[in-house]
CSV table of C-alpha atoms in Angstrom, one decimal:
chain,number,residue,atom,x,y,z
A,1,MET,CA,-29.7,-58.1,110.6
A,2,ALA,CA,-28.9,-61.1,112.8
A,3,ALA,CA,-31.0,-64.3,112.9
A,4,ASN,CA,-32.2,-63.5,116.5
A,5,ASP,CA,-33.6,-60.2,115.2
A,6,TYR,CA,-36.6,-62.2,113.8
A,7,ASP,CA,-39.4,-64.0,115.5
A,8,SER,CA,-40.5,-67.5,114.7
A,9,GLY,CA,-42.5,-66.3,111.8
A,10,GLY,CA,-39.6,-64.7,110.1
A,11,ARG,CA,-40.7,-61.2,111.0
A,12,LEU,CA,-38.6,-58.5,112.7
A,13,GLY,CA,-39.0,-58.4,116.5
A,14,GLU,CA,-41.5,-56.1,118.2
A,15,GLU,CA,-38.7,-53.8,119.5
A,16,PHE,CA,-38.1,-52.6,115.9
A,17,PHE,CA,-41.6,-51.2,115.7
A,18,THR,CA,-42.0,-49.8,119.2
A,19,PRO,CA,-41.4,-46.0,119.6
A,20,GLY,CA,-38.4,-45.3,121.8
A,21,THR,CA,-35.2,-43.5,122.0
A,22,SER,CA,-33.7,-41.5,119.1
A,23,SER,CA,-30.3,-42.9,120.2
A,24,PHE,CA,-29.1,-45.9,118.1
A,25,THR,CA,-26.6,-46.7,120.8
A,26,GLY,CA,-29.4,-46.7,123.4
A,27,PHE,CA,-31.4,-49.0,121.3
A,28,LEU,CA,-28.5,-51.5,121.0
A,29,ALA,CA,-27.8,-51.2,124.7
A,30,ALA,CA,-31.4,-52.2,125.5
A,31,HIS,CA,-31.9,-54.9,122.9
A,32,ARG,CA,-28.6,-56.1,121.5
A,33,PRO,CA,-25.8,-55.0,123.9
A,34,GLY,CA,-23.4,-57.7,122.5
A,35,LEU,CA,-23.2,-55.7,119.2
A,36,LEU,CA,-21.8,-52.6,121.0
A,37,PRO,CA,-18.0,-52.1,120.4
A,38,THR,CA,-17.7,-51.0,124.0
A,39,ARG,CA,-18.3,-54.6,125.2
A,40,SER,CA,-15.1,-55.9,126.7
A,41,PRO,CA,-13.2,-58.6,124.7
A,42,LEU,CA,-11.1,-59.4,127.8
A,43,PRO,CA,-12.0,-61.2,131.0
A,44,ALA,CA,-12.5,-59.1,134.1
A,45,GLY,CA,-9.2,-58.1,135.7
A,46,THR,CA,-7.1,-58.7,132.5
A,47,VAL,CA,-5.0,-55.8,131.2
A,48,ALA,CA,-3.9,-55.7,127.6
A,49,GLY,CA,-0.2,-55.6,126.9
A,50,PRO,CA,1.1,-52.4,125.3
A,51,ASP,CA,2.1,-54.2,122.2
A,52,ALA,CA,-1.0,-56.5,121.9
A,53,PHE,CA,-3.1,-54.3,119.6
A,54,PRO,CA,-2.3,-51.7,117.0
A,55,HIS,CA,-2.5,-48.1,118.2
A,56,GLY,CA,-3.0,-44.9,116.2
A,57,THR,CA,-1.0,-41.9,117.2
A,58,THR,CA,-1.2,-38.2,116.4
A,59,VAL,CA,-4.2,-36.3,115.2
A,60,LEU,CA,-4.8,-32.5,115.3
A,61,ALA,CA,-7.3,-29.8,114.4
A,62,LEU,CA,-7.2,-26.0,114.0
A,63,ALA,CA,-9.8,-23.4,113.2
A,64,TYR,CA,-9.1,-21.1,110.2
A,65,ARG,CA,-10.8,-18.4,108.2
A,66,ASP,CA,-13.4,-20.5,106.5
A,67,GLY,CA,-14.0,-23.3,109.0
A,68,VAL,CA,-12.0,-26.0,110.7
A,69,LEU,CA,-9.2,-28.3,109.6
A,70,ILE,CA,-8.5,-31.8,110.9
A,71,ALA,CA,-5.5,-34.0,110.1
A,72,GLY,CA,-3.6,-37.0,111.2
A,73,ASP,CA,-0.5,-39.0,110.5
A,74,ARG,CA,-0.9,-42.5,109.0
A,75,ARG,CA,1.1,-44.8,111.3
A,76,ALA,CA,-0.2,-47.5,113.7
A,77,THR,CA,2.2,-49.2,116.1
A,78,MET,CA,2.3,-52.3,118.2
A,79,GLY,CA,5.0,-51.7,120.8
A,80,ASN,CA,8.1,-51.0,118.8
A,81,LEU,CA,6.6,-52.5,115.6
A,82,ILE,CA,5.0,-50.5,112.8
A,83,ALA,CA,1.7,-52.3,112.4
A,84,GLN,CA,0.4,-50.2,109.5
A,85,ARG,CA,1.8,-47.3,107.5
A,86,ASP,CA,-1.3,-46.0,105.8
A,87,LEU,CA,-4.0,-46.0,108.5
A,88,GLU,CA,-7.0,-43.7,108.0
A,89,LYS,CA,-7.5,-41.8,111.3
A,90,VAL,CA,-9.7,-39.0,110.0
A,91,HIS,CA,-13.4,-39.8,109.1
A,92,PRO,CA,-16.5,-37.8,108.3
A,93,ALA,CA,-19.2,-38.2,110.9
A,94,ASP,CA,-21.8,-36.4,108.8
A,95,ASP,CA,-21.8,-33.5,106.3
A,96,HIS,CA,-20.5,-30.9,108.8
A,97,THR,CA,-18.7,-33.0,111.4
A,98,ALA,CA,-15.6,-35.1,111.4
A,99,VAL,CA,-13.8,-37.3,114.0
A,100,ALA,CA,-10.2,-38.4,114.2
A,101,PHE,CA,-8.8,-40.8,116.8
A,102,ALA,CA,-5.8,-41.8,118.7
A,103,GLY,CA,-5.7,-45.1,120.6
A,104,THR,CA,-6.7,-48.8,120.0
A,105,VAL,CA,-7.3,-49.0,116.2
A,106,GLY,CA,-9.9,-51.8,116.0
A,107,LEU,CA,-12.0,-50.4,118.7
A,108,ALA,CA,-11.7,-46.8,117.4
A,109,LEU,CA,-12.9,-47.8,114.0
A,110,ASP,CA,-15.9,-49.6,115.4
A,111,MET,CA,-16.7,-46.6,117.6
A,112,VAL,CA,-16.5,-44.2,114.5
A,113,LYS,CA,-18.9,-46.4,112.6
A,114,LEU,CA,-21.3,-46.5,115.5
A,115,TYR,CA,-21.1,-42.8,115.9
A,116,GLN,CA,-21.9,-42.2,112.2
A,117,VAL,CA,-25.0,-44.5,112.5
A,118,GLU,CA,-25.9,-42.7,115.7
A,119,LEU,CA,-26.1,-39.3,114.0
A,120,THR,CA,-27.9,-40.7,111.0
A,121,HIS,CA,-30.4,-42.5,113.2
A,122,PHE,CA,-31.2,-39.4,115.2
A,123,GLU,CA,-31.8,-37.3,112.1
A,124,LYS,CA,-34.2,-40.0,110.7
A,125,ILE,CA,-36.1,-40.3,113.9
A,126,GLU,CA,-36.3,-36.7,114.9
A,127,GLY,CA,-36.5,-35.2,111.4
A,128,ILE,CA,-33.7,-32.6,112.1
A,129,PRO,CA,-29.9,-32.9,112.4
A,130,MET,CA,-28.5,-33.0,115.9
A,131,THR,CA,-26.8,-29.8,117.1
A,132,LEU,CA,-23.1,-29.7,117.2
A,133,ASP,CA,-23.1,-29.5,121.0
A,134,GLY,CA,-25.4,-32.5,121.0
A,135,LYS,CA,-23.1,-34.4,118.7
A,136,ALA,CA,-20.2,-33.8,121.1
A,137,ARG,CA,-22.2,-35.0,124.1
A,138,ARG,CA,-23.3,-38.1,122.2
A,139,LEU,CA,-19.7,-38.9,121.4
A,140,ALA,CA,-18.7,-38.3,125.1
A,141,GLY,CA,-21.4,-40.8,126.1
A,142,ILE,CA,-20.0,-43.5,123.8
A,143,ILE,CA,-16.5,-43.0,125.1
A,144,ARG,CA,-17.8,-43.1,128.7
A,145,GLU,CA,-19.3,-46.5,128.0
A,146,ASN,CA,-15.8,-47.7,127.0
A,147,LEU,CA,-14.3,-46.8,130.3
A,148,GLY,CA,-14.1,-50.4,131.4
A,149,GLN,CA,-12.0,-51.3,128.4
A,150,ALA,CA,-9.9,-48.2,128.7
A,151,MET,CA,-9.0,-49.3,132.2
A,152,GLN,CA,-7.9,-52.6,130.7
A,153,GLY,CA,-5.5,-50.8,128.3
A,154,LEU,CA,-7.9,-50.4,125.3
A,155,ALA,CA,-8.4,-46.7,125.4
A,156,VAL,CA,-9.7,-44.6,122.5
A,157,VAL,CA,-9.2,-40.8,122.5
A,158,PRO,CA,-11.1,-39.0,119.6
A,159,LEU,CA,-11.0,-35.5,118.4
A,160,LEU,CA,-14.2,-34.0,117.1
A,161,VAL,CA,-14.6,-31.0,114.8
A,162,GLY,CA,-17.6,-29.4,113.2
A,163,TYR,CA,-18.9,-26.4,111.3
A,164,ASP,CA,-21.5,-24.8,113.5
A,165,THR,CA,-23.9,-22.8,111.2
A,166,LYS,CA,-25.6,-21.3,114.3
A,167,ALA,CA,-22.3,-19.8,115.7
A,168,PRO,CA,-21.3,-16.2,115.1
A,169,GLU,CA,-19.3,-15.5,111.9
A,170,GLY,CA,-15.6,-16.3,112.4
A,171,GLU,CA,-16.4,-18.8,115.2
A,172,ARG,CA,-18.1,-21.5,113.3
A,173,GLY,CA,-15.2,-23.9,113.2
A,174,ARG,CA,-15.3,-25.7,116.6
A,175,ILE,CA,-13.0,-28.3,118.2
A,176,PHE,CA,-13.9,-30.8,121.0
A,177,SER,CA,-11.5,-33.1,122.9
A,178,PHE,CA,-12.3,-35.9,125.3
A,179,ASP,CA,-10.7,-37.9,128.1
A,180,VAL,CA,-11.0,-41.7,128.5
A,181,ALA,CA,-13.8,-41.2,131.0
A,182,GLY,CA,-15.9,-39.2,128.5
A,183,GLY,CA,-15.0,-35.8,129.8
A,184,LEU,CA,-15.8,-33.2,127.2
A,185,TYR,CA,-13.7,-30.1,126.6
A,186,GLU,CA,-14.1,-27.5,123.9
A,187,LYS,CA,-10.8,-26.2,122.5
A,188,ARG,CA,-10.2,-22.8,121.0
A,189,GLU,CA,-8.1,-22.3,117.9
A,190,PHE,CA,-6.2,-25.7,117.9
A,191,HIS,CA,-5.7,-28.9,119.6
A,192,ALA,CA,-3.9,-32.3,119.2
A,193,GLU,CA,-4.3,-35.8,120.6
A,194,GLY,CA,-2.0,-38.9,120.7
A,195,SER,CA,1.5,-39.7,121.7
A,196,GLY,CA,3.0,-37.0,119.5
A,197,SER,CA,0.5,-34.4,120.6
A,198,PRO,CA,2.8,-32.4,122.9
A,199,TYR,CA,5.1,-31.7,120.0
A,200,ALA,CA,2.3,-31.0,117.6
A,201,ARG,CA,0.7,-28.5,120.0
A,202,GLY,CA,4.1,-26.8,120.6
A,203,ALA,CA,4.4,-26.4,116.8
A,204,LEU,CA,0.9,-25.0,116.4
A,205,LYS,CA,1.4,-22.7,119.4
A,206,LYS,CA,4.2,-20.9,117.5
A,207,LEU,CA,2.6,-21.1,114.0
A,208,TYR,CA,-1.1,-20.5,114.5
A,209,ARG,CA,-2.9,-17.4,113.3
A,210,PRO,CA,-6.8,-17.1,113.4
A,211,GLY,CA,-6.9,-15.7,109.9
A,212,PHE,CA,-5.3,-18.6,108.1
A,213,THR,CA,-6.4,-19.4,104.5
A,214,ARG,CA,-7.0,-23.1,103.8
A,215,ARG,CA,-3.5,-23.4,102.3
A,216,GLU,CA,-1.8,-21.8,105.3
A,217,ALA,CA,-3.8,-23.9,107.7
A,218,ALA,CA,-2.9,-27.1,105.9
A,219,LEU,CA,0.8,-26.1,105.9
A,220,ALA,CA,0.7,-25.4,109.6
A,221,ALA,CA,-0.9,-28.8,110.2
A,222,LEU,CA,1.7,-30.5,108.2
A,223,GLN,CA,4.5,-28.7,110.0
A,224,ALA,CA,3.0,-29.8,113.3
A,225,LEU,CA,2.7,-33.4,112.3
A,226,TYR,CA,6.3,-33.3,111.0
A,227,ASP,CA,7.5,-32.0,114.4
A,228,ALA,CA,5.5,-34.8,116.2
A,229,ALA,CA,7.1,-37.4,114.0
A,230,ASP,CA,10.6,-35.9,114.6
A,231,ASP,CA,10.3,-36.5,118.3
A,232,ASP,CA,7.8,-39.3,118.7
A,233,SER,CA,8.7,-42.7,117.1
A,234,ALA,CA,5.1,-43.8,117.1
A,235,THR,CA,4.1,-40.9,114.8
A,236,GLY,CA,4.8,-41.4,111.1
A,237,GLY,CA,6.3,-38.7,109.0
A,238,PRO,CA,5.7,-38.3,105.3
A,239,ASP,CA,6.9,-41.3,103.3
A,240,THR,CA,7.8,-39.8,100.0
A,241,ASN,CA,9.1,-43.1,98.6
A,242,ARG,CA,5.8,-44.9,99.2
A,243,ARG,CA,3.9,-41.6,98.6
A,244,ILE,CA,2.1,-41.9,101.9
A,245,PHE,CA,1.3,-38.5,103.3
A,246,PRO,CA,-0.8,-37.2,106.2
A,247,ARG,CA,-4.5,-37.0,105.7
A,248,VAL,CA,-5.9,-33.5,105.8
A,249,SER,CA,-9.6,-32.6,105.7
A,250,VAL,CA,-11.6,-29.4,106.1
A,251,ILE,CA,-15.2,-28.6,107.1
A,252,THR,CA,-16.7,-25.4,105.9
A,253,ASP,CA,-20.2,-24.1,105.0
A,254,ASP,CA,-20.0,-26.4,102.0
A,255,GLY,CA,-19.5,-29.4,104.1
A,256,PHE,CA,-16.7,-32.0,104.7
A,257,GLU,CA,-13.9,-32.1,102.1
A,258,ARG,CA,-10.8,-34.3,102.1
A,259,LEU,CA,-7.9,-32.4,100.5
A,260,PRO,CA,-7.0,-34.3,97.2
A,261,GLU,CA,-3.9,-36.4,97.5
A,262,PRO,CA,-2.1,-34.3,94.8
A,263,GLU,CA,-2.7,-31.2,96.8
A,264,THR,CA,-1.5,-32.8,100.1
A,265,GLU,CA,1.6,-34.2,98.4
A,266,GLU,CA,2.5,-30.9,96.9
A,267,LEU,CA,2.1,-29.1,100.2
A,268,THR,CA,4.1,-31.9,102.0
A,269,ARG,CA,6.9,-31.8,99.5
A,270,GLU,CA,7.1,-28.0,99.8
A,271,MET,CA,7.3,-28.3,103.6
A,272,VAL,CA,10.0,-31.0,103.5
A,273,GLU,CA,12.0,-28.9,101.1
A,274,GLN,CA,11.9,-26.0,103.5
A,275,ARG,CA,13.1,-28.3,106.3
A,276,ARG,CA,16.3,-28.9,104.3
A,277,THR,CA,17.5,-25.4,105.1
A,278,ARG,CA,15.7,-25.2,108.5
A,279,PRO,CA,15.4,-28.7,110.1
A,280,ASP,CA,13.7,-27.4,113.2
A,281,GLY,CA,10.9,-25.7,111.1
A,282,PRO,CA,9.7,-22.1,110.9
A,283,GLY,CA,9.8,-19.8,113.9
A,284,ALA,CA,6.9,-18.1,115.6
A,285,THR,CA,4.7,-16.1,113.4
A,286,PRO,CA,5.2,-12.3,114.2
C-alpha cells in the first residue's frame, strides 16, 4: 500500500470498500492509474532506440497428448549486446494457465505480475475461477492498454497457454497469441513468438505430431529452440558450460509443472548430441 491509499485518519480510502469491478486492472485504472505498467515512461513523441532496453526473444508452445507445453530460450539482448543469459520468460499465471513473453523485458515482467494479480483478484471477488477464454480476453485488454508504449518501441508480445477442463478430451491444451494492439488469436497445435519464431515454427511444422508424449513434446520444443538460435543471433542456444538450458513447462489436469532442471538438461544434451551427426536436425516426421 502507498501512503496516499489512506485517509487523514490512517484508514484505507473509501474506494477499497466500495463494490465495483472484479478487474484489478480496472480498479487501478480508476483509482491509481500511475501504478499500471502500461503508463508511458517516455515523453509523447519519443521513440525508444532498439538497444535502449533489454528484449526477450523466442518462446513457443505446443499441444500434446496430456495437455500443453510452453518453453522459451533464456537470452535477453540490447541491440548487439547480450543483456542477460538466464532470463525467465515462462511464468505460471494460475494453476492451469501460463504466459511467456517476447519483447521489452522490464515492461513484460510487470505485465505478467499484473496479470497474475488480475486472475487472483477475479477469483476472490467472483468466487469462481475465470474461464480460459475470459483469461485470454483479459490479457488482450492489458496488451491493448500498452499500445501507446508499443508505438514508442516498447512492445510486449505474450503467448498464453492453458488447460481447459471444459473442452473435449484431447483438445484441452489450448494456445493463444496476440498482436501489439491486443488482437487475440487461438492457435491450433503449436505456435511461436519473438525474433526467432519463424525458425521455431518451421521446425515444429516438420516435427509436430498430436499424440506426442511429454518427453517427445519437450524434445520437439528443444529442437525448435535450437533451430531458432542457429539462425537468430538474439535467441540463446543451450549453454552447456554455464549449464543454462531452455525453460520448459507443461500444464495438464494436475496443473502447472516446470520440468526439473536435471530432466531438461538430460533432454538438451541428448538433442545436442544428435546434432553432432545431423547439424540441421531431424527431418519431417512420417
